Each structure stands twice: as structure tokens, then as C-alpha cells.
XYZ file of C-alpha atoms in Angstrom:
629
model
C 11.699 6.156 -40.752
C 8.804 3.282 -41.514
C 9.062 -0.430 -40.982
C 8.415 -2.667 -43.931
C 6.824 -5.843 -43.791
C 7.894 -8.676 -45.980
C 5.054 -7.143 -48.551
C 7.264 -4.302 -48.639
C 4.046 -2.236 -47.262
C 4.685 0.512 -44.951
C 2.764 0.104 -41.727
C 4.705 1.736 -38.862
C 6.564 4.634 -38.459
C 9.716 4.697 -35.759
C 11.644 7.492 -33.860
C 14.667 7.785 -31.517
C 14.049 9.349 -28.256
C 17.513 8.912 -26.556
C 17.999 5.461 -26.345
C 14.519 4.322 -26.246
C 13.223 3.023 -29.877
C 9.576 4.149 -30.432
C 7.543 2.468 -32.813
C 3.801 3.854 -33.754
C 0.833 2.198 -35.520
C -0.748 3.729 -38.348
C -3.692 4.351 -35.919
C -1.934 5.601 -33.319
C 0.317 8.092 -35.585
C -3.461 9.084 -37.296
C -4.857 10.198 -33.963
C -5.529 13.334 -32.552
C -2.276 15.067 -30.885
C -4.426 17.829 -29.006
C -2.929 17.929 -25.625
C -5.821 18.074 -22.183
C -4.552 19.817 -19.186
C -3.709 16.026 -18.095
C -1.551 15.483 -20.929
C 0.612 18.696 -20.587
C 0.823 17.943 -16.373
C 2.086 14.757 -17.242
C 4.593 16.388 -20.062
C 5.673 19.161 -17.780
C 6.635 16.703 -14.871
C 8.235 13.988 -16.834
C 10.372 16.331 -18.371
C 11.920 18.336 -15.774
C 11.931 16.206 -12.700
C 13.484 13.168 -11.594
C 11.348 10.177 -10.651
C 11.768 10.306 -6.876
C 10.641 14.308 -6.971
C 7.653 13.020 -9.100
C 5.889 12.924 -4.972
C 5.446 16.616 -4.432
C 5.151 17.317 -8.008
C 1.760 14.891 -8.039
C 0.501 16.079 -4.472
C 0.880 19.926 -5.609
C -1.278 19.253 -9.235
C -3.752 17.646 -7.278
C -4.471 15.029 -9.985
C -6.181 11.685 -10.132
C -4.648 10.997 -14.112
C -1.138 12.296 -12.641
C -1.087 10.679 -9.500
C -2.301 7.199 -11.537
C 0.437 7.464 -13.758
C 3.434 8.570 -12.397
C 2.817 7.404 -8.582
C 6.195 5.133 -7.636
C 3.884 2.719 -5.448
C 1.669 2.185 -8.199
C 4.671 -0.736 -9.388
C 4.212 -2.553 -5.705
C 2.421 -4.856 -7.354
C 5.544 -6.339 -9.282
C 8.164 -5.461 -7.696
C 8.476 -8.064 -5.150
C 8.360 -10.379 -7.654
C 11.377 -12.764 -8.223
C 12.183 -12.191 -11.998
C 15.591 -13.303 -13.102
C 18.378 -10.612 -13.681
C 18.622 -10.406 -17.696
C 14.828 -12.070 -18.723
C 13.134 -10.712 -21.585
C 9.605 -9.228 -20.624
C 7.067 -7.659 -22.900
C 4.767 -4.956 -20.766
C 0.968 -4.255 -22.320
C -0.489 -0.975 -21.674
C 2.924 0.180 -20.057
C 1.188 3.642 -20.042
C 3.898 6.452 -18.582
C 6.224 3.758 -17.241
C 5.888 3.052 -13.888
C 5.611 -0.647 -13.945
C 8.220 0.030 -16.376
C 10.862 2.083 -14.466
C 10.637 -1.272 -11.645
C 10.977 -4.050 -14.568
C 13.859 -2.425 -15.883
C 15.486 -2.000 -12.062
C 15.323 -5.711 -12.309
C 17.958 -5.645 -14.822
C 14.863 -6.684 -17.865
C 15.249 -6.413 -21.430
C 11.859 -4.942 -22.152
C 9.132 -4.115 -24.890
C 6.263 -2.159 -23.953
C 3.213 -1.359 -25.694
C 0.223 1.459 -25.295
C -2.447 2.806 -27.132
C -1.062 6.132 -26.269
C 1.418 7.691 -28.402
C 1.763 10.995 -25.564
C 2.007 8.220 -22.573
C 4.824 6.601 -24.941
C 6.957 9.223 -25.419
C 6.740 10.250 -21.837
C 7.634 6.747 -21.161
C 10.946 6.859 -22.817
C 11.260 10.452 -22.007
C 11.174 9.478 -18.477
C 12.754 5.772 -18.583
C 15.828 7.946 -20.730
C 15.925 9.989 -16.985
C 15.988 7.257 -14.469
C 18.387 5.429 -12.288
C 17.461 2.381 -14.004
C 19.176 3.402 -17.041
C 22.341 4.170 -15.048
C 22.179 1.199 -13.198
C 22.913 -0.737 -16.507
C 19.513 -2.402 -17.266
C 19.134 -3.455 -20.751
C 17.463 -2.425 -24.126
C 13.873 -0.972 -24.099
C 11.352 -0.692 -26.793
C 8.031 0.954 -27.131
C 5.373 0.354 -29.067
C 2.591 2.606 -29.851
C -0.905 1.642 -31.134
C -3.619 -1.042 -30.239
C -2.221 -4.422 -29.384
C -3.284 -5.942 -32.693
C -1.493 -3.877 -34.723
C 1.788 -4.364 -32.620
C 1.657 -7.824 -31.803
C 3.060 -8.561 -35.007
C 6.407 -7.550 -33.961
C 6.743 -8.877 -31.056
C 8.985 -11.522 -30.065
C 7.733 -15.475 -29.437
C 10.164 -16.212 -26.557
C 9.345 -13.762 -23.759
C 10.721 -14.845 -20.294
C 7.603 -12.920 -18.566
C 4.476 -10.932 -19.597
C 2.913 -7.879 -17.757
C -0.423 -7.417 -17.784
C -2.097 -5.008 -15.424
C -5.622 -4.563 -15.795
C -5.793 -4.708 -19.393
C -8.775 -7.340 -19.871
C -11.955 -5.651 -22.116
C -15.048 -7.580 -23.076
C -15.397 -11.464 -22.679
C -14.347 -11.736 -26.089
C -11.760 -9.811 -26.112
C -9.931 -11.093 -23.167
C -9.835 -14.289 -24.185
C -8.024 -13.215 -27.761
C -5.552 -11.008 -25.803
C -4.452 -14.335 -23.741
C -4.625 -16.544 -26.357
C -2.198 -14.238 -28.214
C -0.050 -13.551 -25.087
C 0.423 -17.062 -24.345
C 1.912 -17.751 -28.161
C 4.428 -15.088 -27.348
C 6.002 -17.020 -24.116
C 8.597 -19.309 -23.816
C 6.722 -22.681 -22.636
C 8.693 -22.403 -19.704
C 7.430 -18.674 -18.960
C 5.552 -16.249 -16.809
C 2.129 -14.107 -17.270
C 2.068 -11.727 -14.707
C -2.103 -10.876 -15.170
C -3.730 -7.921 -12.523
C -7.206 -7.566 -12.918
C -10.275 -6.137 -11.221
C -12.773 -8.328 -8.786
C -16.257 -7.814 -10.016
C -17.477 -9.139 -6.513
C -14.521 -6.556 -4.465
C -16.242 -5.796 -1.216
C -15.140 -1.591 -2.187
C -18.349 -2.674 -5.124
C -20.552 -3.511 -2.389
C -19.666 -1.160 0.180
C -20.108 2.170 -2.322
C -17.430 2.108 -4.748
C -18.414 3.404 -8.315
C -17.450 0.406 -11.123
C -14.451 2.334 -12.990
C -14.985 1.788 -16.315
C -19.056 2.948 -15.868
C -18.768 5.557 -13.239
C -21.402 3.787 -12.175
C -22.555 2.017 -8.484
C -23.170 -2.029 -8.811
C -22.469 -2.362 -12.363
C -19.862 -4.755 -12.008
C -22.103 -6.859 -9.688
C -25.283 -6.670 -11.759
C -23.566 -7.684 -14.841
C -23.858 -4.611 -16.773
C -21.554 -5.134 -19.493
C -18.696 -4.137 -18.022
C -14.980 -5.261 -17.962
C -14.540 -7.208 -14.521
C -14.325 -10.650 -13.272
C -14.727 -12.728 -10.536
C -11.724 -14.786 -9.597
C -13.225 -17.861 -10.488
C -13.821 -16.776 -14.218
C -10.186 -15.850 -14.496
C -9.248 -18.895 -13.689
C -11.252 -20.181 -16.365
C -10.306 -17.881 -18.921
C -6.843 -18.674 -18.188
C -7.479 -22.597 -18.648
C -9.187 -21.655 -21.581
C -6.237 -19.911 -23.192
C -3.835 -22.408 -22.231
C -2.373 -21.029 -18.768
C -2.500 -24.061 -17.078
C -0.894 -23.445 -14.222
C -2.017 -20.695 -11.595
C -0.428 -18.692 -8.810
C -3.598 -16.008 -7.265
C -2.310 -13.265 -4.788
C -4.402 -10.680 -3.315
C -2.901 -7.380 -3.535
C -4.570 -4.766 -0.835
C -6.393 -1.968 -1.392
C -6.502 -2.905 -4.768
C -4.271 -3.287 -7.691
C -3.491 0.338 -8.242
C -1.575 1.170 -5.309
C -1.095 -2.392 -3.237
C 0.099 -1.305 0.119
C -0.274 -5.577 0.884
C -0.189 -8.768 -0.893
C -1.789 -11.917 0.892
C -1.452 -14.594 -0.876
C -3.313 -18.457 -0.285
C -0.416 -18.982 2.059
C -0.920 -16.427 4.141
C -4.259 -14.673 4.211
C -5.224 -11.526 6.315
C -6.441 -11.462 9.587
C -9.350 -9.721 11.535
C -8.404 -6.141 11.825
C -5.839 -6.361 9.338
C -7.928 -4.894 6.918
C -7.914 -1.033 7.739
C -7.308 1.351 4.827
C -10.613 1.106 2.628
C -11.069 4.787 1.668
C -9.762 4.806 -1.512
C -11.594 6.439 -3.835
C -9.526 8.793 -5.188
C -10.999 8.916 -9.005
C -14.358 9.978 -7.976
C -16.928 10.614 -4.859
C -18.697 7.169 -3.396
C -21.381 6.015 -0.916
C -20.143 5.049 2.278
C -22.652 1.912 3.249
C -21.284 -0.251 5.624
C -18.061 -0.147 7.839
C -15.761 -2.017 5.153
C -13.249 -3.040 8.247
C -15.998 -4.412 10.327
C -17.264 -6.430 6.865
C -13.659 -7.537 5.792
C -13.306 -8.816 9.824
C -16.450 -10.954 8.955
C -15.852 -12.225 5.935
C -12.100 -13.139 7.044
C -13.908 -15.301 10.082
C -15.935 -16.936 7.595
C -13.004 -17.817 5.301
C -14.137 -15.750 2.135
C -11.959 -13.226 2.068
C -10.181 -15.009 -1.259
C -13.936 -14.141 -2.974
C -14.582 -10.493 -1.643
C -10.696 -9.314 -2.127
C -10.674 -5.429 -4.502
C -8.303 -7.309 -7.018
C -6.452 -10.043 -8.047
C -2.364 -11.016 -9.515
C -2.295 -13.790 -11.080
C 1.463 -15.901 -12.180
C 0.194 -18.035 -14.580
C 1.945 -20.369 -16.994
C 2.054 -23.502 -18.769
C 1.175 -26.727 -16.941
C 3.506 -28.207 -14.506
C 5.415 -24.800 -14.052
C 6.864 -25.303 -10.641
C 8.463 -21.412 -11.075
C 4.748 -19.953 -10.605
C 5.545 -20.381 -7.139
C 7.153 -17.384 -5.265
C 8.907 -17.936 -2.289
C 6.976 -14.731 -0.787
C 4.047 -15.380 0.601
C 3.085 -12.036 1.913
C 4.457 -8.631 1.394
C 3.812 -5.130 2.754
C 5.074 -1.669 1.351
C 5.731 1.281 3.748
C 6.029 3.823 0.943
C 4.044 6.550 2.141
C 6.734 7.894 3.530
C 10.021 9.647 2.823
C 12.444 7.769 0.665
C 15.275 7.587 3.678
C 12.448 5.442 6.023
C 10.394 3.696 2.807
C 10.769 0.073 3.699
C 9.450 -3.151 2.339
C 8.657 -6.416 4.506
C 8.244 -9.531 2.989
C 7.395 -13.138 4.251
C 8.553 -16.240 3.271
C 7.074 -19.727 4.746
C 10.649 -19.420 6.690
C 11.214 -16.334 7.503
C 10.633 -12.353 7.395
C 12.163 -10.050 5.713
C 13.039 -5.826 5.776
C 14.618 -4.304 3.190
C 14.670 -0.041 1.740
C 12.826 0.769 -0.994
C 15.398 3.196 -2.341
C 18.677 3.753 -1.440
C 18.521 6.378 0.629
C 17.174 4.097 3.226
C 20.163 2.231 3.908
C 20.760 4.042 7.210
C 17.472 3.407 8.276
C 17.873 -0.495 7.781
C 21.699 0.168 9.448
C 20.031 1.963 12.494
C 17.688 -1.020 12.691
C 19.646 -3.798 13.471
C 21.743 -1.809 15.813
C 17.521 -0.842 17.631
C 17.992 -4.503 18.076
C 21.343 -4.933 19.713
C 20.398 -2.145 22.563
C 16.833 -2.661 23.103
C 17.541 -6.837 23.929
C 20.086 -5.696 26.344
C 17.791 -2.602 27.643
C 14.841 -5.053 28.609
C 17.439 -8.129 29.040
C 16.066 -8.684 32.740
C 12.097 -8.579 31.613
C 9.731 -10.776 29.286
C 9.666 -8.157 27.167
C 11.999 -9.853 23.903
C 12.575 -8.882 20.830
C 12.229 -11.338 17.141
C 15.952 -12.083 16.330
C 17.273 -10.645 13.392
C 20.443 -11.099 11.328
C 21.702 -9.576 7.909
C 20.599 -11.344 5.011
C 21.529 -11.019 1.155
C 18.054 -11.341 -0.029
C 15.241 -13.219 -1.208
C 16.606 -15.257 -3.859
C 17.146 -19.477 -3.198
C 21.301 -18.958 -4.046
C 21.652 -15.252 -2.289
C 20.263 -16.160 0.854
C 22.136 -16.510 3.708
C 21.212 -19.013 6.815
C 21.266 -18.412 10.092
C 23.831 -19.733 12.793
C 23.016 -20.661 16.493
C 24.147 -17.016 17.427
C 21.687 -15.243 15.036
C 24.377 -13.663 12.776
C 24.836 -14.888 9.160
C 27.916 -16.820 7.910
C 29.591 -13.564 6.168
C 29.279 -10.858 8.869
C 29.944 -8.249 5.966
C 27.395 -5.483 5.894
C 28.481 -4.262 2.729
C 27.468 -6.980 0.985
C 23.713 -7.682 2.344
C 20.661 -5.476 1.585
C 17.935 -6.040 4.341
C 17.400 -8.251 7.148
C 16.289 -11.025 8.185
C 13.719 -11.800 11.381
C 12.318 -15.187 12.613
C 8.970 -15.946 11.728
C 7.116 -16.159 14.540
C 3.820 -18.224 14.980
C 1.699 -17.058 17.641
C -1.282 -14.350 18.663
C -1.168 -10.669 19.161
C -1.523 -8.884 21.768
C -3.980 -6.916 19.372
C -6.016 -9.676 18.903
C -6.204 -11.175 22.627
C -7.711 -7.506 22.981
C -10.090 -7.613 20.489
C -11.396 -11.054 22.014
C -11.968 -9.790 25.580
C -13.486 -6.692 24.575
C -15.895 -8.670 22.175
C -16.595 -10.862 25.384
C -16.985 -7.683 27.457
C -14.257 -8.907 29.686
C -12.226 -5.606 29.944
C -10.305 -6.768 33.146
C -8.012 -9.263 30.991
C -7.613 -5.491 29.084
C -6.741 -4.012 31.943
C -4.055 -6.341 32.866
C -2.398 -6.410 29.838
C -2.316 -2.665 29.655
C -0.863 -2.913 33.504
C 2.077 -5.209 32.574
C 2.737 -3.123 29.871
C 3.193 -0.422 31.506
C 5.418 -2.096 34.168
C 7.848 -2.720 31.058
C 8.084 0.424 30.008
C 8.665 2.307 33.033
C 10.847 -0.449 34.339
C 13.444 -0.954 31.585
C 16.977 -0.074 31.996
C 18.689 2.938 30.073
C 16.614 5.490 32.463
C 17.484 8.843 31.971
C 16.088 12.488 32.370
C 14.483 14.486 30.042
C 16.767 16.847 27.319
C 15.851 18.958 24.382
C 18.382 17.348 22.253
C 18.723 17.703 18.470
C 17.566 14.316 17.783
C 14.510 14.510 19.951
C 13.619 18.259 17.987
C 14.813 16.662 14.647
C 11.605 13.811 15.258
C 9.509 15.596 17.670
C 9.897 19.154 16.956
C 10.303 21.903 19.901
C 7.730 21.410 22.019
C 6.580 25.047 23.417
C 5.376 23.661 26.881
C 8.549 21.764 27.498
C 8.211 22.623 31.283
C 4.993 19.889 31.125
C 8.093 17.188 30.499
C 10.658 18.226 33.226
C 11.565 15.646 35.853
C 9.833 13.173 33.384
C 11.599 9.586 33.323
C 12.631 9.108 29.477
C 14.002 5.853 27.689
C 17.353 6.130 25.649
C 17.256 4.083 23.813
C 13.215 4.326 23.371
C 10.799 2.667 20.851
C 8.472 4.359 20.976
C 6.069 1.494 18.876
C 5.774 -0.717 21.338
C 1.852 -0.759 20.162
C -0.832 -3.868 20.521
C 0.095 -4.965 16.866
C 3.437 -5.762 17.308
C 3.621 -7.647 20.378
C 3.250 -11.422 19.852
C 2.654 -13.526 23.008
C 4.945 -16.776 23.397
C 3.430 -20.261 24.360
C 5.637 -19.747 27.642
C 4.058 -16.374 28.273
C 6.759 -14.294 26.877
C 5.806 -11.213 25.438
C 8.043 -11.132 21.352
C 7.945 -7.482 19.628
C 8.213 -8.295 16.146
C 8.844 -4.484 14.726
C 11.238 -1.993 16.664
C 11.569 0.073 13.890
C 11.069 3.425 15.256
C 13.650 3.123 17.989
C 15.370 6.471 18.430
C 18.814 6.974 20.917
C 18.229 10.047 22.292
C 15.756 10.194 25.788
C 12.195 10.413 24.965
C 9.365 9.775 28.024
C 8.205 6.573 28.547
C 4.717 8.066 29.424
C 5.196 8.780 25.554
C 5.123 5.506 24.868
C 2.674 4.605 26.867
C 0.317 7.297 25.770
C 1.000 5.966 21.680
C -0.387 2.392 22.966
C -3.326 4.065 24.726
C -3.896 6.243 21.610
C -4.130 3.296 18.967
C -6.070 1.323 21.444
C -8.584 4.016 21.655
C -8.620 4.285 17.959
C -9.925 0.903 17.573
C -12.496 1.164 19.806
C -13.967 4.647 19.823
C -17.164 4.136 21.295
C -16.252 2.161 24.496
C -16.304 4.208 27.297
C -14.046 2.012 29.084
C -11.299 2.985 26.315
C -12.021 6.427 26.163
C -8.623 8.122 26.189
C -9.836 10.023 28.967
C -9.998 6.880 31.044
C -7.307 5.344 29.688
C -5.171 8.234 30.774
C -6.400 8.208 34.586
C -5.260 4.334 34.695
C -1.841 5.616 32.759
C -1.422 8.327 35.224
C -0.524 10.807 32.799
C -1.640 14.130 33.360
C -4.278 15.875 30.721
C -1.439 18.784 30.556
C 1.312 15.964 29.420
C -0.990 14.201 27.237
C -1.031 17.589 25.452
C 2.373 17.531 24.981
C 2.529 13.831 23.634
C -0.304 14.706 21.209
C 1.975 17.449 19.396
C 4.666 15.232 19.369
C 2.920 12.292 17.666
C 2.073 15.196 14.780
C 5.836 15.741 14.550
C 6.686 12.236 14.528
C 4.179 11.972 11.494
C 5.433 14.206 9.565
C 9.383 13.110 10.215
C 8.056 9.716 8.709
C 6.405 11.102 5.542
C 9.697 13.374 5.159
C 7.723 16.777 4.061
C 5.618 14.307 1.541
C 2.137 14.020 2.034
C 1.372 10.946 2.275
C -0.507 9.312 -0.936
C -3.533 8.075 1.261
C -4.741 11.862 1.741
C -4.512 12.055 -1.587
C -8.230 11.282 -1.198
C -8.454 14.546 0.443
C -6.374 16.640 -1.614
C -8.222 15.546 -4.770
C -11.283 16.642 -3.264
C -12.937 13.536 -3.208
C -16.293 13.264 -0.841
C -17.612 9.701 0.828
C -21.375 9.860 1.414
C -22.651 7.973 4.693
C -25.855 6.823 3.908
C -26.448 6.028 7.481
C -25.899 9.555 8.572
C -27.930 10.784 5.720
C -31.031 8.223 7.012
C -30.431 10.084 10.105
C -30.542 13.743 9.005
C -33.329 12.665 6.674
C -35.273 11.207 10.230
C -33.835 14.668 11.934
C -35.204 17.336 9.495
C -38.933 14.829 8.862
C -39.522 14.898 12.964
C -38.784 18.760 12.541
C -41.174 19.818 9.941
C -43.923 17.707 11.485
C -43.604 19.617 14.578
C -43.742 22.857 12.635
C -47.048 21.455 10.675
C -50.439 23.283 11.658
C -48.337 26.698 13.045
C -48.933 28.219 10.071
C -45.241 28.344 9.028
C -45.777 27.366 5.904
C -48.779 29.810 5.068
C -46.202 32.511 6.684
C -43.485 31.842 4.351
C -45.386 32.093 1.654
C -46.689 34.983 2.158
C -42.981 36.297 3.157
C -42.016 35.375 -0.140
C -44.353 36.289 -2.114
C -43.940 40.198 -1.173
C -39.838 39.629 -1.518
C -40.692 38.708 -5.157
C -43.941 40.106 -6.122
C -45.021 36.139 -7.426
């Protein structure tokens, strides 16, 4: 079947692939169908496996075009976003439908478009397998061939426009706005994700993606990225006058955070910066260390991997979400996947997938136990409350007792924490040790300690199910007899998550991994030493040697604690390996310049000791009778 123009020309041909209605250019229908070993990965998955068995499939093929394409967390980047049930959204360069599967979750009416006739068909090959179809979402149609061959039939009255990192030459970009924003409603939405030619990952040893190449982005070598400031402009320029910028973290592909102008990141918030899982890179500077100082100076907005912009027509107060931060826990199993978002008001928890339900459940009840299990210390924990949701209408307020006005679980989907304003206990740690003043370190460690070990719900040590279920079975178990255990025990009570109140009182903000079955508090203790130590690996002081003297944990118990942080690991990714070892798995190398300086300096000092021995006449000779030259 063709489409006819009002010419009565044939230009596009159409097919049915379940429900989905695929359109295709004349260029795209005219272009090779060879299939690459990508191609038939991508085919072979899509068609025999569900989306939320698309984890192991991509972790056993080993495959940066696999992992890009059909990677759940790669649609982070929209789906916190507050898009009303029912809009009408056109997707460009939709690719194999991720982004796609999460607009149509919202309930969308969606057209999508791609160059790629083979990523088309495994979009609707895949959308035509999903929950979202089930769930009732509404009518989707793809369209395959370059944008200027299917803009024609596109609509003029899209609700919102998706747009990840589609931008080409200057050009270009400016005609693919231009025509984007005639095909809005003047009330509506372009959701635009783009590159940041000045990303600190450029500058630190990144290779520029659509090169291959180091710096290109940053020397201007005609290549597809811009700074956020030129955005801007380009937006102006094509009649977006109104601008919402958000910073998703890493990058754009897999956002694991979005900071926003509202609420920016912190020093030491910025930890996960080996990413480079579509080709080998130079390791030059400590990106964390960087990121820490440019935060202090207050340029993190100009250094951030990647930009989302909302942008729309001028005087759109919509642009404005009411999140102003979000983080994604989804490199784990689906039952424990979790999302936390921020509002100027309050926090928010919520699963990722339905299977984590429980896990939410088993949260609020951490709550209810641990506040009476410390009731008689300092030691609090941040209020929380069932909630409905995020949006205006849904959400329900809090009443003096910290329960919501319809005590109905059934009916609410996350919960809903106080926002807290005040320091960490990470950072307060961070400032003595940068003032060398590791007494105050001391002292905190000290009262934390006296917590832990002086909580109610004491209890000896079993090997119960639960405790093998999360820690596995420890072979040394006699190391933990007599040991005094926690039930219930959370066993995060790390630096992070402990915010310090103006009256001294010490708030944990995340009790997530609260279990109620006894596990030793010396456990807990040694997961706070362990971190600690982590973030400060060259301070003797910190060594986890010392650390464990002032603990008073035994070398032959820290053993035991160190297999049981593996098992707890593994419990949270759920069998999955986790997507940030991906980098690993893919083979993927990071070259430390510094170290190479060093072996460089090593192996120079070496041969000029060897000079005037006569090695080198030796070796010559050596080799010259091996190989008669």
C-alpha cells in the first residue's frame, strides 16, 4: 500500500505490523536491507524477549549498539517528566523505542520517526510486545525515512516534541527547530537533549562521538555539539522563547541524575564519571576532584556532559516542572529499582516497575520500627507518609501526624519524605579532613558508633533465611557467634545520609535497606568505615586498618562483613549486572596518562643505568646469531 499526495504521486509506501502503522520514505524503502551482526542482535532480542528480560539479554551480547538501544534507563531522561495522560507527542529519531516504550506508559498518542527502516520495525515489533500496549495507551505511528521527507505528514498540533540528541550541523539544527516549532500547539512542549561541547568527560579524555576523536568538540572541528549558551540561542532563534535547562548526569544517554537550576549538585556528588562505554579514552585528571571544583566555583551549569531542555513559546508558565531534581536507582533488580524525586516542597520515592511495590511497602513500615528502635537517641529519621504522586491535583498533603488524608495504600504509588535543609554528615567530614582536623572525624565516628550499638531491638546472632536470602551463608559463621545484631537493622546508616539538625540532631534521610531479621551492628559499623575509607584512600588516618582498631572489630570479623557486603550487592542488582560494568564487559580500557608519565620516567631512569654496560652491544650481537641478520 502507497500514500498519495494531493498530486496523486506516490511517495510512501505503508505496512501493518500488529497494530503499529509503518510508513517508509522512498529513501528509506531504496536503502540497503543487508543486516550487520548489530542489526540481527537487535532482531533476535526484540523478537523473542520481553522488555524487562532485555537486561541479561544486553549484558550476555556484550554490545555497545545493543545496550544503546534497547537499555530501559536509557528513557530516564523523560520519564520523570509531567506529560498529561492522553497528549499527542511526535518522537524524532525514536530509534528501537525506548524513549518510546516510556511515552506511551504515559498514556501518549504518539508518532515517531527514524532514518532506520530495521530500528522501525523493531520499534513496533517491540512496542506491539510491551506492557504499555496492555496498559491501554493510545495509537502509535512510525515513520521511516529522513525527517524531510516525513515531516510532511505530520500533524501541526502536537502537545509535546521529543528530541534527543538529534541536532547536525549549524544549519541544519536550526531548520529542524524551525520546522518542529510549526508542528506545536502554541501552548506546547519541545523536549530537546543535546550534547555539551564544553562537558568536563571532553576535557578529562572522552573521545567527541560523532569524530571518534579527542577535543574535537572543544576545538571546533566541525562537529555536531553545543555549548549551552548557543542552544539557547538557537532556540530564540527558532522561536522557543521560553526555556527550562536541566542537567541530566552522566550524560544524556543513561541519566542516573537530573539537577536542575533549582537544585544543583554538590561537592562529592559527582562520582560515576567512567562512562565510556562506546570506545577506550584517556584518563587525565580525577573528573570527581574537577567536578568538586568547578561546583565550588559555581560553573558546574557550563562544564555539565549534557543538557534537557523544555522549551516553548513565550510566556509558557507549563515549562516549569515541579521536580527539581531526580535520581534513578535502576541498576538494580526490577523488585528494588526505585526513583527519588524532589520537589521545592518535598521528596519523593516511588518503584520503577511494578514489581517493586513491596519494596516501597517494606519501606514505610523500615520507618515505623526504626523511629521507635532509636526513639530514646538523636538518631531520627525524615518523616514520611503515602502520597498519590507528583501531579498538582493527585497530591496528597500532609497532616500534623505525618499520615495523608486517605490512609488507603491501595490507592497511592510512592511516598512522600520532608525535605530537609541542612549539611551532611558527609560533608562536615570532608571539611575537617580538608582542614586536617581528623579529631572532629573521630568524634563523629565515636557517636556513631554509640548509636548503633546502643539502639533497642538487641538480639543475638541467627542464620535465618532472610539474613542467607541478602547475605548469603557465610562459611566462617563461628567469627559472628555471641555477636550483638540489630532486628530491625539498616544497615545504610552511611555519612551520606545523615543530615545534622540546627539543634544537633542527627536526621537519616534514606533507610531503605532496612532488613527485620538480626544482622551485627559491627556490620553496620564496618559499611560506614568502608565508604569512609573509599573516599579517602590515601589518608593513613582512614586506612581501614585503622579505622577498624578504633571500631574494635576484629580483622577475622571484618572478613566476614566483607563477604557479606558482596552478597548484599548482588541481592540489590537481582542476578543483573549492573549497567555501569558494562564498561567492563564491553571491554572498554581508560588510559592514565599520569601513570603512563610515570612508567615512561620508570623504564628512562632504567635504561640510563644500563647505558655504557655494553647491554646494548650484547643484544645485538644475541640477536643477530638468533636470526642470522
Amino acid at each position: 500500500m502507497h500514500i498519495q499526495n494531493n498530486t496523486g504521486q506516490m511517495y510512501m509506501k505503508s505496512e501493518t505490523i500488529g497494530t503499529v502503522r509503518l510508513y517508509i520514505s522512498k529513501q528509506a524503502d531504496c536503502a540497503p536491507q543487508t543486516l550487520g551482526e548489530d542489526d540481527r542482535q537487535l532482531q533476535q532480542i526484540v523478537q523473542n524477549y520481553r522488555e524487562d528480560e532485555y537486561h541479561s539479554q544486553i549484558t550476555l551480547c556484550k554490545n555497545w549498539t545493543v545496550m544503546y538501544q534497547l537499555a530501559e534507563s536509557r528513557a530516564n531522561i523523560i520519564e520523570w517528566l509531567e506529560i498529561p495522560r492522553y497528549a499527542k507527542v511526535l518522537e524524532i529519531g525514536a530509534g528501537c523505542g525506548t524513549i518510546t516504550s516510556a511515552l506511551r506508559k504515559k498514556g501518549a498518542g504518539l508518532t515517531c520517526q527514524d532514518e532506520n527502516l530495521h530500528y522501525c520495525r523493531l520499534n513496533a515489533i517491540r512496542q506491539n510486545r510491551s506492557s504499555a500496549r496492555e496498559a491501554g495507551s493510545r495509537e502509535l505511528t512510525i515513520y521511516a525515512g529522513p525527517f524531510e521527507e516525513c515531516e510532511a505528514q505530520f500533524a501541526d498540533d502536537y502537545d509535546v516534541i521529543v528530541c534527543m540528541d538529534a541536532l547536525l550541523t549549524e544549519e541544519k539544527a536550526q531548520t529542524l527547530l524551525a520546522s518542529l516549532r510549526r508542528h506545536l500547539k502554541p501552548e506546547g512542549m519541545l523536549v530537546l537533549a543535546a550534547k555539551n561541547k564544553f562537558g568536563l568527560k571532553y576535557w578529562a579524555g572522552n573521545r567527541e562521538p560523532h569524530t571518534d576523536q579527542y577535543f574535537a568538540g572543544l576545538e571546533n572541528a566541525g562537529v555536531r555539539l553545543y555549548s549551552g549558551k548557543r542552544l539557547q540561542q538557537l532556540l530564540e532563534q527558532t522561536g522557543f522563547d521560553s526555556q527550562e535547562c536541566y542537567y541530566p548526569y552522566p550524560d544524556e544517554r543513561f541519566a542516573l541524575e537530573i539537577y536542575s537550576d533549582r537544585h544543583l549538585p554538590k561537592k562529592g556528588d559527582l562520582n560515576y564519571n567512567i562512562v565510556n562505554y562506546e570506545g577506550d579514552r584517556f584518563l587525565l585528571f580525577d573528573e570527581q576532584k574537577v567536578f568538586d571544583s568547578i561546583i565550588e566555583e559555581g560553573q558546574f551549569p557550563f562544564f555539565a556532559n549534557a543538557y534537557l531542555f523544555l522549551a516553548g513559546a513565550k510566556g509558557r508558565a507549563q515549562l516549569k516542572q515541579e521536580t527539581v531534581y531526580v535520581r534513578y536507582a535502576t541498576d538494580r533488580g526490577r523488585e528494588h529499582a526505585v526513583c527519588t524525586q524532589i520537589t521545592e516542597h518535598a521528596v519523593y520515592k516511588r518503584p520503577m516497575y511494578a514489581e517493586g511495590t513491596a519494596h516501597i511497602r517494606h519501606l514505610y513500615e523500615a520507618y515505623e520500627k526504626l523511629e521507635k528502635q532509636y526513639g530514646q537517641t538523636k538518631l531520627k529519621f525524615n518523616r514520611c507518609a503515602w502520597a498519590a504522586g507528583l501531579s498538582g491535583q493527585n497530591r496528597l498533603p500532609l497532616d500534623a501526624a505525618g499520615k495523608d488524608e486517605s490512609d488507603s495504600r491501595e490507592e497511592h504509588e510512592c511516598l512522600r519524605f520532608e525535605l530537609l535543609y541542612a549539611h551532611t554528615l558527609q560533608e562536615q567530614v570532608e571539611q575537617a579532613v580538608a582542614q586536617g582536623e581528623l579529631k572532629k572525624v573521630f568524634d563523629i565516628l565515636h557517636r556513631m558508633m554509640q548509636y548503633i550499638r546502643n539502639g533497642s531491638g538487641q538480639t543475638p546472632f541467627q542464620m535465618t533465611e532472610g539474613f542467607q536470602k541478602v547475605f548469603g551463608s557465610i562459611p566462617d559463621v563461628q567469627a559472628l557467634e555471641g555477636t550483638a545484631c540489630s532486628d530491625p537493622a539498616d544497615i545504610d546508616l552511611i555519612l551520606p545520609n545523615i543530615f545534622i539538625g540546627e539543634d544537633g540532631t542527627w536526621q537519616v534521610i534514606d533507610y531503605e535497606w532496612t532488613f527485620f531479621f538480626p544482622v551485627p551492628r559491627n556490620f553496620i559499623i564496618y559499611r560506614t568505615l568502608f565508604f569512609l575509607n573509599h573516599e579517602n584512600p590515601r589518608l593513613e588516618a582512614l586506612s581501614m586498618e585503622h579505622l577498624l582498631k578504633l571500631a574494635e572489630i576484629a580483622p577475622k570479623e571484618a572478613a566476614v562483613y566483607a563477604q557479606m557486603e558482596q552478597a548484599f550487592q548482588q541481592y540489590v542488582a537481582g542476578g543483573l549486572i549492573p549497567y555501569r560494568e558494562m564498561v567492563n564487559l564491553l571491554g572498554r580500557r581508560f588510559i592514565d596518562i599520569v601513570q603512563l608519565q610515570q612508567d615512561y620516567d620508570r623504564i628512562a631512569a632504567q635504561n640510563e643505568l644500563l647505558k655504557g654496560q655494553g647491554i646494548w652491544k650484547a643484544a645485538r650481537k644475541i640477536k643477530r646469531k638468533l636470526t642470522g641478520n
